[in-house]
mmCIF file of C-alpha atoms in Angstrom:
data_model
loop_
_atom_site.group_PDB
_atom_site.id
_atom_site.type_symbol
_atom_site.label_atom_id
_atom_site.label_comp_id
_atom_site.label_asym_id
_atom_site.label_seq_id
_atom_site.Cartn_x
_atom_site.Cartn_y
_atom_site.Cartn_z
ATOM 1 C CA UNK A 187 -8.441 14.227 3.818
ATOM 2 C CA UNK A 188 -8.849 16.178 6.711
ATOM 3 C CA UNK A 189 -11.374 18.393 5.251
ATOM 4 C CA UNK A 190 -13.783 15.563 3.910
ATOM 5 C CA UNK A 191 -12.703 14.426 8.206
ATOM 6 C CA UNK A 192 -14.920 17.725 9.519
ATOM 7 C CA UNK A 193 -17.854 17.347 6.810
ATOM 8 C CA UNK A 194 -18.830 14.742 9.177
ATOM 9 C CA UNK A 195 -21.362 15.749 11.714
ATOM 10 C CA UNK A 196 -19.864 15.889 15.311
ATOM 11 C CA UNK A 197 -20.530 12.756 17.535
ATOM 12 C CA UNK A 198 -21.739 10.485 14.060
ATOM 13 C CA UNK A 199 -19.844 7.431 14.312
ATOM 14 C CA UNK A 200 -17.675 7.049 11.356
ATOM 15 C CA UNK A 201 -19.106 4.500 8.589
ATOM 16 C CA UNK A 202 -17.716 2.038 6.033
ATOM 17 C CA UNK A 203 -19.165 5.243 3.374
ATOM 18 C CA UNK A 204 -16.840 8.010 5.099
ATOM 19 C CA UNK A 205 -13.951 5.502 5.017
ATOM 20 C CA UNK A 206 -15.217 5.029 1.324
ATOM 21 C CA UNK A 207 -15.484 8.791 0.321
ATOM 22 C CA UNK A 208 -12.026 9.789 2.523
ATOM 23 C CA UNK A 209 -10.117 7.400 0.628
ATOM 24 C CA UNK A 210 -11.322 7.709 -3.006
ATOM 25 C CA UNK A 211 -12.632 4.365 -3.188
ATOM 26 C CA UNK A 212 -16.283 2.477 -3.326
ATOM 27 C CA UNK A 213 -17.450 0.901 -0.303
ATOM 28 C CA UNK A 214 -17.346 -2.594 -1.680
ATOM 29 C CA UNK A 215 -13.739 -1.744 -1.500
ATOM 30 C CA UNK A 216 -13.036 -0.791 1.651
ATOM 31 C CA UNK A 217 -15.608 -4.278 3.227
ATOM 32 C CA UNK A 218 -12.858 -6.309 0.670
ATOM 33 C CA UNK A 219 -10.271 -5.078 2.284
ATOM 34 C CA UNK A 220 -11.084 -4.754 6.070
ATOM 35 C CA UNK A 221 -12.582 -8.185 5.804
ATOM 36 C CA UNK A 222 -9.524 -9.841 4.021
ATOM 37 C CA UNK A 223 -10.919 -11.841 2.338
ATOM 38 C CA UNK A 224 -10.789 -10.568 -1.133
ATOM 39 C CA UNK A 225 -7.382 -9.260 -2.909
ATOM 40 C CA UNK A 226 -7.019 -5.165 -3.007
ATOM 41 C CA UNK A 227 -3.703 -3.944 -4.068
ATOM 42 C CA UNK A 228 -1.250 -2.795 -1.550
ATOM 43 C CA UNK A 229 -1.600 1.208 -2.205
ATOM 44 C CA UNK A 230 -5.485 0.948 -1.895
ATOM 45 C CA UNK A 231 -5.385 -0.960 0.919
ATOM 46 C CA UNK A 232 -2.462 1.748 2.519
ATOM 47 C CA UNK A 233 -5.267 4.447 1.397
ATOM 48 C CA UNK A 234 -7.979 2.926 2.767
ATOM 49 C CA UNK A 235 -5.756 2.447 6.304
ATOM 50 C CA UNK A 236 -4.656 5.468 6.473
ATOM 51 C CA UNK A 237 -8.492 6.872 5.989
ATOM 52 C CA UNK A 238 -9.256 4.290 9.119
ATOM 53 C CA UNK A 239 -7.004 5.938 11.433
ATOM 54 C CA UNK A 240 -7.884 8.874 10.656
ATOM 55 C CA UNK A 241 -11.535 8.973 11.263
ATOM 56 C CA UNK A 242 -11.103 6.415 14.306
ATOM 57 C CA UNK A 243 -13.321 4.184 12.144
ATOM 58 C CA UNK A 244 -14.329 0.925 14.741
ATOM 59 C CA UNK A 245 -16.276 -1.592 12.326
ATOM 60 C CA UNK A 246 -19.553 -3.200 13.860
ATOM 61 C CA UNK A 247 -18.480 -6.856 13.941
ATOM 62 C CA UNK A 248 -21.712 -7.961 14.897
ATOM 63 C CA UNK A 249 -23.775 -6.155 11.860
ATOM 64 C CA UNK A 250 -21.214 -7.749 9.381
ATOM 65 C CA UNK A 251 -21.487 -10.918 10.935
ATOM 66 C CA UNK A 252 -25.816 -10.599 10.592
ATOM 67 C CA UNK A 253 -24.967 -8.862 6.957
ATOM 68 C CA UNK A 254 -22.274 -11.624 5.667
ATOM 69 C CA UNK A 255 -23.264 -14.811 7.867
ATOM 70 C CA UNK A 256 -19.208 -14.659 8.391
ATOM 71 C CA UNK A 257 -17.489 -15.172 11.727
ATOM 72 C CA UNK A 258 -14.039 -14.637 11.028
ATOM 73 C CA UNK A 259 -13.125 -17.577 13.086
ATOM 74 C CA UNK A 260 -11.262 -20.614 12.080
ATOM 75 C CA UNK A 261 -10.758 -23.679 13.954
ATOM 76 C CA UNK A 262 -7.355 -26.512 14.431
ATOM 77 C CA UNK A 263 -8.705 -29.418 15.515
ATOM 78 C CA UNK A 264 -7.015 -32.880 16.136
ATOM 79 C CA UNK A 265 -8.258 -36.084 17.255
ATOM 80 C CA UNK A 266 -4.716 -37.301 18.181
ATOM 81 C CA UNK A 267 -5.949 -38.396 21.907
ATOM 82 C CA UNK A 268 -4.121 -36.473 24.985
ATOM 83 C CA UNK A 269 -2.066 -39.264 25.987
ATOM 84 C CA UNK A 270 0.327 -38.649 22.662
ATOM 85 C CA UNK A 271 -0.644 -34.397 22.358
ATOM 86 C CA UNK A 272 -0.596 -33.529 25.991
ATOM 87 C CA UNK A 273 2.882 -32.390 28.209
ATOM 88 C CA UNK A 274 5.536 -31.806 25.809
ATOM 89 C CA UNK A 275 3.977 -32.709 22.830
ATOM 90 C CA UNK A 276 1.094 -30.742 23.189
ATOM 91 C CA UNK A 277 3.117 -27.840 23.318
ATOM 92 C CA UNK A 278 5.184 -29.124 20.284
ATOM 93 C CA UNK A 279 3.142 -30.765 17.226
ATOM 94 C CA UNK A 280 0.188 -29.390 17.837
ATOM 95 C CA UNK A 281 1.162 -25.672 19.241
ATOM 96 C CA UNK A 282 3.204 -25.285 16.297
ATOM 97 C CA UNK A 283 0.670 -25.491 14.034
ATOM 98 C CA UNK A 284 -1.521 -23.057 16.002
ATOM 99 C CA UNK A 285 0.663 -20.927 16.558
ATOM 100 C CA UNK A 286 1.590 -20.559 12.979
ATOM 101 C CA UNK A 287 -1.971 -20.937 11.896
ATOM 102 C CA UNK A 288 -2.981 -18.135 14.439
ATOM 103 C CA UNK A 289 -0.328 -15.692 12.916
ATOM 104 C CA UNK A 290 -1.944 -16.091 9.409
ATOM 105 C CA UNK A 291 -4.991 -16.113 10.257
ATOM 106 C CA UNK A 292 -4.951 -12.484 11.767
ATOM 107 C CA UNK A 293 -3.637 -11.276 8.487
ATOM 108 C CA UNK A 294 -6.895 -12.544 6.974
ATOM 109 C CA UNK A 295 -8.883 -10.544 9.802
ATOM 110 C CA UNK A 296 -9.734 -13.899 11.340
ATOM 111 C CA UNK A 297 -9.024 -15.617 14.661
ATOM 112 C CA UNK A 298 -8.124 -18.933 15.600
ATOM 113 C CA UNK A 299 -9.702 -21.110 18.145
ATOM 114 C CA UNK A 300 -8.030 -24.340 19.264
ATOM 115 C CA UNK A 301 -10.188 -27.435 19.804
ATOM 116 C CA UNK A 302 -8.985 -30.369 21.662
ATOM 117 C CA UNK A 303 -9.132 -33.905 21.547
ATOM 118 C CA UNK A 304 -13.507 -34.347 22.688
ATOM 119 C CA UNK A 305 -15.123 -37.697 22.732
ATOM 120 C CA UNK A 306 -18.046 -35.844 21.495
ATOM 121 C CA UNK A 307 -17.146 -33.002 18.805
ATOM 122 C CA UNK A 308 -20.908 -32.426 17.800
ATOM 123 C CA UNK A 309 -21.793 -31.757 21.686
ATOM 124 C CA UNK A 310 -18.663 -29.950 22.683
ATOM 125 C CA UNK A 311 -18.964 -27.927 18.960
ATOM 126 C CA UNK A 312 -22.537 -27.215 19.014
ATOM 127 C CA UNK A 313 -22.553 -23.528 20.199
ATOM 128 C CA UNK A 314 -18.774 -22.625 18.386
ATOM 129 C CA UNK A 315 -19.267 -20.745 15.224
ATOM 130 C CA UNK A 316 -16.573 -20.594 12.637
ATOM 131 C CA UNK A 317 -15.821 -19.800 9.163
ATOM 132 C CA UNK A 318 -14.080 -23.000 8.083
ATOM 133 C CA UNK A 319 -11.378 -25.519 9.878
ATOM 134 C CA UNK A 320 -8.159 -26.859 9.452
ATOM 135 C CA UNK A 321 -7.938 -30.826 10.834
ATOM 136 C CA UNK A 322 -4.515 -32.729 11.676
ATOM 137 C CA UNK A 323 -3.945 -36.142 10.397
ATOM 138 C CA UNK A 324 -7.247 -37.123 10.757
ATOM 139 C CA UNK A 325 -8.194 -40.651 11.075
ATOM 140 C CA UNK A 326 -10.114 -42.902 8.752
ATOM 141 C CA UNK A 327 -13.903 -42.414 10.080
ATOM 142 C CA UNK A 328 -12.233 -39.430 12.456
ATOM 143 C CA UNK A 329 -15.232 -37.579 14.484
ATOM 144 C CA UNK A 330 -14.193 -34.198 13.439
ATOM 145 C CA UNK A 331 -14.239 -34.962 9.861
ATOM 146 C CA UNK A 332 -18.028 -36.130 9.908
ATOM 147 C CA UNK A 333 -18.814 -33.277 11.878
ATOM 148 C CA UNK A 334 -17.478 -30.910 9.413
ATOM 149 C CA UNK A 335 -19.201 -32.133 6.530
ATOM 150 C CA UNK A 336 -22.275 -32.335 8.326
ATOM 151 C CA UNK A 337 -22.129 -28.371 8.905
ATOM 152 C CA UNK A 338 -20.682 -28.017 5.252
ATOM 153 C CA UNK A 339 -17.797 -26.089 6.147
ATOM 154 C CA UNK A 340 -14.857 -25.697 4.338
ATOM 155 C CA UNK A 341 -11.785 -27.908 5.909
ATOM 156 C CA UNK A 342 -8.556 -28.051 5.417
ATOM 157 C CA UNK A 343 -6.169 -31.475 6.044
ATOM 158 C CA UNK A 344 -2.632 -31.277 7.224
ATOM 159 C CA UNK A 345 -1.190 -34.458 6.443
ATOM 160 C CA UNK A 346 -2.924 -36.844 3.851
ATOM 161 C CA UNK A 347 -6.869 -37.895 4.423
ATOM 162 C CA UNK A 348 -7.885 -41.387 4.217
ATOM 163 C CA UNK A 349 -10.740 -40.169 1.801
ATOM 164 C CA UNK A 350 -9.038 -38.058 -0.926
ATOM 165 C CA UNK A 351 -12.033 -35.916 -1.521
ATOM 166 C CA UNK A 352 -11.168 -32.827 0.719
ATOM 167 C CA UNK A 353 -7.873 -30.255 0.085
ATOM 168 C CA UNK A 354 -5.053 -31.081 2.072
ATOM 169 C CA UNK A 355 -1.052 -30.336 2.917
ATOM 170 C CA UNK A 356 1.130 -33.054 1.702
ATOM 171 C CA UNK A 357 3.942 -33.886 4.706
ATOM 172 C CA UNK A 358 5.848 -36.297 2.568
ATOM 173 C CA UNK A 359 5.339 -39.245 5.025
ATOM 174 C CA UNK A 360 6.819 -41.504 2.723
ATOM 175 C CA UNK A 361 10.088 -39.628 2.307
ATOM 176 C CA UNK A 362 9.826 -38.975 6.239
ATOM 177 C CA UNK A 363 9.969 -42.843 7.039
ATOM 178 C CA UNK A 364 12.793 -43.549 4.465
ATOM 179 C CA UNK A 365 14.920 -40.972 5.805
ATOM 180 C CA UNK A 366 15.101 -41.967 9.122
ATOM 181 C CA UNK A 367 14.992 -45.665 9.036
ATOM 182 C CA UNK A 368 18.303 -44.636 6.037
ATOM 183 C CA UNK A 369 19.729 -43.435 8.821
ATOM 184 C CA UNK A 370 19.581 -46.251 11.489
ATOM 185 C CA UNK A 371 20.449 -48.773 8.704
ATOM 186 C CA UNK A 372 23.624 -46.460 7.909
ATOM 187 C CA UNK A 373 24.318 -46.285 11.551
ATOM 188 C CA UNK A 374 24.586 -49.834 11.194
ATOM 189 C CA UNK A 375 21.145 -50.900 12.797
ATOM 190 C CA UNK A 376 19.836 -54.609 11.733
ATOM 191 C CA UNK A 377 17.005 -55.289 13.597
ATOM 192 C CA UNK A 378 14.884 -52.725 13.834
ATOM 193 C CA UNK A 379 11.336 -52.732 15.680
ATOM 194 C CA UNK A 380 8.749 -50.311 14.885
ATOM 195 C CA UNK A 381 6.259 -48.722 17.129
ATOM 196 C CA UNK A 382 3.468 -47.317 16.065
ATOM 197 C CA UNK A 383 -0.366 -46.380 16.909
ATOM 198 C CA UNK A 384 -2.924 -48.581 16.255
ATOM 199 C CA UNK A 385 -5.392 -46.282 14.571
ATOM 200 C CA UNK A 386 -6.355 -45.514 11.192
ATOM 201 C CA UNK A 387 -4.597 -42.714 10.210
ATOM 202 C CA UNK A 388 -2.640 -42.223 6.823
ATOM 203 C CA UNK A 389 0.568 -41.017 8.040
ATOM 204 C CA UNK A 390 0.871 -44.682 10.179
ATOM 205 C CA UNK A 391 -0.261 -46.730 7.393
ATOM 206 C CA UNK A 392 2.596 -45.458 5.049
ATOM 207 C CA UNK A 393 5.199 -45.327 7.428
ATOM 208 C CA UNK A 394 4.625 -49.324 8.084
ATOM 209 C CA UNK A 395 4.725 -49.443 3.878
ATOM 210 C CA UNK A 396 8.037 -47.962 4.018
ATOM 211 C CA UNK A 397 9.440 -49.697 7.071
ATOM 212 C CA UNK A 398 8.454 -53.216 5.569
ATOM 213 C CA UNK A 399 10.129 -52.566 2.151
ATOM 214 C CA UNK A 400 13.365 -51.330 3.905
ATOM 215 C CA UNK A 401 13.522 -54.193 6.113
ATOM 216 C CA UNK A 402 12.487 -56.990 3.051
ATOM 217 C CA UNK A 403 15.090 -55.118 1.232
ATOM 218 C CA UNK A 404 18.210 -55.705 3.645
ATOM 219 C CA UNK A 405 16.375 -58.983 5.054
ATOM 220 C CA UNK A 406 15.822 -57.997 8.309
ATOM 221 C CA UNK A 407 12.870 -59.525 9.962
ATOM 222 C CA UNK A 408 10.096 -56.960 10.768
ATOM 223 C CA UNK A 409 9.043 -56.788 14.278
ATOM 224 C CA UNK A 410 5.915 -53.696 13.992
ATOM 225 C CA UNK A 411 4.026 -53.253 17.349
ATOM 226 C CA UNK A 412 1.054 -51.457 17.468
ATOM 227 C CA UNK A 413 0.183 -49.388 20.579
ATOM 228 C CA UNK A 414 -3.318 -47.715 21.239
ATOM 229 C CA UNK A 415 -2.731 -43.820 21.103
ATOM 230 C CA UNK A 416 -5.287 -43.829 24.359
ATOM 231 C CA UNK A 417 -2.179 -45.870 25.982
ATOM 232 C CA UNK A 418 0.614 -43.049 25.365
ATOM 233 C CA UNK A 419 4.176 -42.750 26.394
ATOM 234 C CA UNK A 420 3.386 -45.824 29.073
ATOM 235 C CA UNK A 421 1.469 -47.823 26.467
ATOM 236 C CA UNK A 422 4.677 -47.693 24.734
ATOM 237 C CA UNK A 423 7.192 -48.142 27.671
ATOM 238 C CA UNK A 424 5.322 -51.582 28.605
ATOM 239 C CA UNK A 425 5.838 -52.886 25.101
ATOM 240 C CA UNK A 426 9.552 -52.104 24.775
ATOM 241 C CA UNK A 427 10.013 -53.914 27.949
ATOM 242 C CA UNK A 428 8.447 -56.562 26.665
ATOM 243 C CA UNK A 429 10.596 -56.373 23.374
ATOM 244 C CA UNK A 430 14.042 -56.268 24.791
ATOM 245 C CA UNK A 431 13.105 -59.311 27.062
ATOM 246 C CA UNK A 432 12.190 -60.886 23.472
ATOM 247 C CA UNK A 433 14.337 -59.963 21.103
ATOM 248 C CA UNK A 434 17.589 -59.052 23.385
ATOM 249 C CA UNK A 435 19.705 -58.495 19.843
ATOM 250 C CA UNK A 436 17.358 -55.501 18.933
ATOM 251 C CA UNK A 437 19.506 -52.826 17.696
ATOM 252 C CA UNK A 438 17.226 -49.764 16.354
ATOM 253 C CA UNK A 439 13.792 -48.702 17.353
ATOM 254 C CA UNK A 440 11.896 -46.361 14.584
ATOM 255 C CA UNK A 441 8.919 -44.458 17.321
ATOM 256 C CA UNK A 442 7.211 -42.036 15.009
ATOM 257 C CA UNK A 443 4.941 -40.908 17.916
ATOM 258 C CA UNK A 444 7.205 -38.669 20.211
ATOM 259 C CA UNK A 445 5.020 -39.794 22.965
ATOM 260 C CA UNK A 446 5.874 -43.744 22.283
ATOM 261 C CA UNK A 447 9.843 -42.522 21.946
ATOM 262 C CA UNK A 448 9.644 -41.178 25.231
ATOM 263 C CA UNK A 449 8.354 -44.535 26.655
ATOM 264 C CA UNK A 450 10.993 -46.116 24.625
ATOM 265 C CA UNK A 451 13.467 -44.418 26.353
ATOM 266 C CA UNK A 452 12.399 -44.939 30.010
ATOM 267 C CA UNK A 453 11.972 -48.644 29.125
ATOM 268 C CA UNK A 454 15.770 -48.670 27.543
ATOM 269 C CA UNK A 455 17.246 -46.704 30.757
ATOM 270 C CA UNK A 456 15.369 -49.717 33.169
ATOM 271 C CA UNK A 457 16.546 -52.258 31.295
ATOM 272 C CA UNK A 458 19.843 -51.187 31.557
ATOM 273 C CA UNK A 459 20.401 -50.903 27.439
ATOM 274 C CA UNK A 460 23.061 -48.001 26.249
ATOM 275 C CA UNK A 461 21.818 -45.576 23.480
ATOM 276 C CA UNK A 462 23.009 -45.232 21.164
ATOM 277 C CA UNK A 463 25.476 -47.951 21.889
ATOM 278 C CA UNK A 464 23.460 -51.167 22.146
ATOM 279 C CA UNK A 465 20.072 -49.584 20.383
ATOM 280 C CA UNK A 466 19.687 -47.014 18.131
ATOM 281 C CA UNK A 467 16.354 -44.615 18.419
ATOM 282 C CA UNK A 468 14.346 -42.684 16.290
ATOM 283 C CA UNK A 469 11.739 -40.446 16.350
ATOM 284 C CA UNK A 470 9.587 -38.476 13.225
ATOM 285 C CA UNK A 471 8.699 -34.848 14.924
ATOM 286 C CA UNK A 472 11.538 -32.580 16.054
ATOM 287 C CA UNK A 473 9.824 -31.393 18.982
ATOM 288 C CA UNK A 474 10.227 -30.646 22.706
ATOM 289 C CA UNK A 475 10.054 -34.460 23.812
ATOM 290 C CA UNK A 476 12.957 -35.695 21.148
ATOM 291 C CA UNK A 477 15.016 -32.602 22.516
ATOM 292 C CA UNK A 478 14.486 -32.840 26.153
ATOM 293 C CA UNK A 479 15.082 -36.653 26.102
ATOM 294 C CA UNK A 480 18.351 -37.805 27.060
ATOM 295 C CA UNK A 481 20.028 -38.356 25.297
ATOM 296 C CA UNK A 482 18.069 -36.316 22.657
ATOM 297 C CA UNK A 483 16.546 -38.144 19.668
ATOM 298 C CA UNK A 484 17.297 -38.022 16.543
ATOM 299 C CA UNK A 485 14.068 -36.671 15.110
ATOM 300 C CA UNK A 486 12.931 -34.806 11.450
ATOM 301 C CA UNK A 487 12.349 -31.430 10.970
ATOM 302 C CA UNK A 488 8.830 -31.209 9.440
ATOM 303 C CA UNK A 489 8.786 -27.323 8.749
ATOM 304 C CA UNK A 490 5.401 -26.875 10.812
ATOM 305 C CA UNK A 491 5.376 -23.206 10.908
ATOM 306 C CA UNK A 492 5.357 -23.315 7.136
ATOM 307 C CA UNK A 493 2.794 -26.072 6.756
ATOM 308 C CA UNK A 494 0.647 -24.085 9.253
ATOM 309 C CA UNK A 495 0.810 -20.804 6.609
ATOM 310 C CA UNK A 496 -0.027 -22.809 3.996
ATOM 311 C CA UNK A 497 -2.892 -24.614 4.954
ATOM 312 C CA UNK A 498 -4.256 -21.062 6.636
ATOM 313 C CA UNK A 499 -4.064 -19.233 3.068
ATOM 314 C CA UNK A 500 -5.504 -22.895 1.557
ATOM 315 C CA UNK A 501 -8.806 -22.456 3.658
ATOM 316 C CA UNK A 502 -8.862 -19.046 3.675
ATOM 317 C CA UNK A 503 -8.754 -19.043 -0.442
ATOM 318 C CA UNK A 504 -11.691 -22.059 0.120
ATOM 319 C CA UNK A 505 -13.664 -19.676 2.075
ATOM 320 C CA UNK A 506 -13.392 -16.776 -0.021
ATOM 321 C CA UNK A 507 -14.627 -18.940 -3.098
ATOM 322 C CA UNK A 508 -11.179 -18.926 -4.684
ATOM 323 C CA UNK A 509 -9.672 -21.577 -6.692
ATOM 324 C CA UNK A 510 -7.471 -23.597 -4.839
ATOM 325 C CA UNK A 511 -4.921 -26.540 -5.496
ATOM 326 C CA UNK A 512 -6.339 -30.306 -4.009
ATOM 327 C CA UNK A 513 -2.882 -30.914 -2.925
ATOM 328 C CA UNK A 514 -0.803 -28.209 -1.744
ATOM 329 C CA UNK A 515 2.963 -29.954 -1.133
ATOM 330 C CA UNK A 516 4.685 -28.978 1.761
ATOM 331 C CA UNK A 517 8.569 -28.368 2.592
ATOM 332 C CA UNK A 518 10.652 -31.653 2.444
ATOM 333 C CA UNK A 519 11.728 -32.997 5.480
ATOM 334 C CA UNK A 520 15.256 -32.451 7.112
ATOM 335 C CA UNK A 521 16.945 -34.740 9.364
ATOM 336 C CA UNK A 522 18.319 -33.890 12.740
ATOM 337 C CA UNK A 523 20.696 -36.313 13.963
ATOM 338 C CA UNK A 524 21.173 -36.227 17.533
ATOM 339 C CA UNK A 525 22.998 -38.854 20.638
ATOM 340 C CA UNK A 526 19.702 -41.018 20.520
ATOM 341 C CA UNK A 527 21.513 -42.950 17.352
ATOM 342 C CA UNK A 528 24.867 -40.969 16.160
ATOM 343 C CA UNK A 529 27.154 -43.751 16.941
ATOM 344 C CA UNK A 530 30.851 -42.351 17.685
ATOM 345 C CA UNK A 531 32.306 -42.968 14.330
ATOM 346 C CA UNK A 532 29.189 -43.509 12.746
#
């Protein structure tokens, strides 16, 4: 290797070719594997690294991006409003997945750029080049969606679309909502209020499925309240308030949206109601909010760091022109019972 190293004129920037000829391979080769997006076998690719170091090889990103019309960027994008993904949840939901996503992506030479919650994704997008994108629980006419298909690019959905006609990460809402409302009906919980957001999004519309058949099915009364997501963790205080003056009996509260559980709990703590002694309270993300509340909230483990990898080697595959499964299932849900409603005994 060294030898074919000094063949090289002095001062000539090393090329994809020497990398090619110094590590017995053909220069489609070497582009496969530096770009990573196209499967070369683990000794090649070892070859073809070890040639890199040696010759100092730097590639020209901006020729390959002019040759290939490739960025090697991705995008996560949510249009979960800031009032529910800012403070502690934004650095739960939301900087789990990137964080995961990130990881993977590097692996597949690419890097990740975040985009926030914009009224106006087409404006605030219009100069931001990338590869493909990977969208959380989008709503039903969701902004970000439109303005992906408009560009054409390949997209990803964690969490079930409203249109079924894009690839997306199954996180087993339905399972999800029976598991925890199981829980406060086996922690002895009979009337049970749900909160939950007022838009259109898939994981909201089967959680109310579920929470409707449990209650019909012990016949308990269903009390759902629906809370803009603009309106946050105070949307959600003022209508718990409201509640408890109602209904003073209520026993459980199911508040999928960490944000709404942490109004939940400031409205319990003012109106003077024990948890989990007088109401139980649930929450569906396992996340900084659920364990910095006190007492902490019982909450479900949804895996993210997993569904993150996933849906990173789902669009990557999409990208690359690979075949790819519609639905990719995710890990299962785990529950993580915590004060919030672990009645002594219970």
């Amino acid at each position: 290797m060294a030898r074919q190293d000094m063949d090289r004129p002095a001062g000539r920037r090393p090329t994809v070719k020497d990398v090619a000829k110094l590590a017995g391979v053909s220069q489609g080769t070497v582009s496969n594997a530096l770009s990573g997006m196209r499967g070369v076998d683990p000794v090649t690719r070892q070859r073809i690294d070890q040639a890199v170091a040696q010759l100092g090889y730097v590639p020209n990103l901006a020729a390959r991006r002019m040759r290939t019309g490739m960025t090697h960027a991705i995008a996560v994008m949510t249009s979960m409003p800031a009032a529910v993904s800012a403070g502690s949840s934004r650095l739960g939901f939301l900087m789990e997945i990137a964080a995961s996503a990130a990881i993977h992506a590097l692996e597949h030479n690419s890097a990740l750029v975040l985009v926030p919650p914009v009224a106006d994704p087409a404006t605030a997008l219009r100069n931001v080049a990338m590869d493909g994108a990977i969208i959380i629980e989008p709503q039903r006419d969701d902004a970000f969606l439109s303005l992906l298909r408009q560009r054409g690019l390949p997209t990803v959905v964690i969490g079930q679309p409203a249109q079924d006609d894009l690839p997306w990460i199954d996180m087993h809402y339905s399972e999800t909502a029976e598991m925890l409302l199981s829980h406060l009906l086996q922690q002895g919980s009979r009337r049970i209020a749900l909160i939950i957001g007022a838009s259109q999004r898939v994981s909201q519309g089967i959680t109310e499925q579920v929470y409707h058949a449990q209650m019909q099915r012990f016949g308990i009364a269903p009390r759902v309240i629906r809370v803009p997501e603009v309106e946050g963790e105070e949307g959600a205080y003022r209508v718990t308030r409201a509640l408890l003056q109602q209904d003073p009996g209520l026993d459980g509260i199911f508040a999928p949206v960490d944000a709404f559980a942490s109004g939940v709990m400031r409205a319990l703590r003012e109106e003077g109601r024990a948890v989990p002694g007088e109401v139980r309270v649930v929450t569906r993300y396992d996340g900084l909010r659920a364990r910095e509340e006190r007492p902490a909230l019982t909450a479900a483990n949804l895996h993210l760091d997993q569904v993150a990898a996933m849906a990173t080697r789902v669009l990557m595959d999409l990208i690359a022109g690979r075949e790819i499964a519609h639905c990719t299932k995710g890990p299962s849900p785990s529950l993580v019972i915590r004060d919030s409603s672990a009645v002594q005994g219970g």
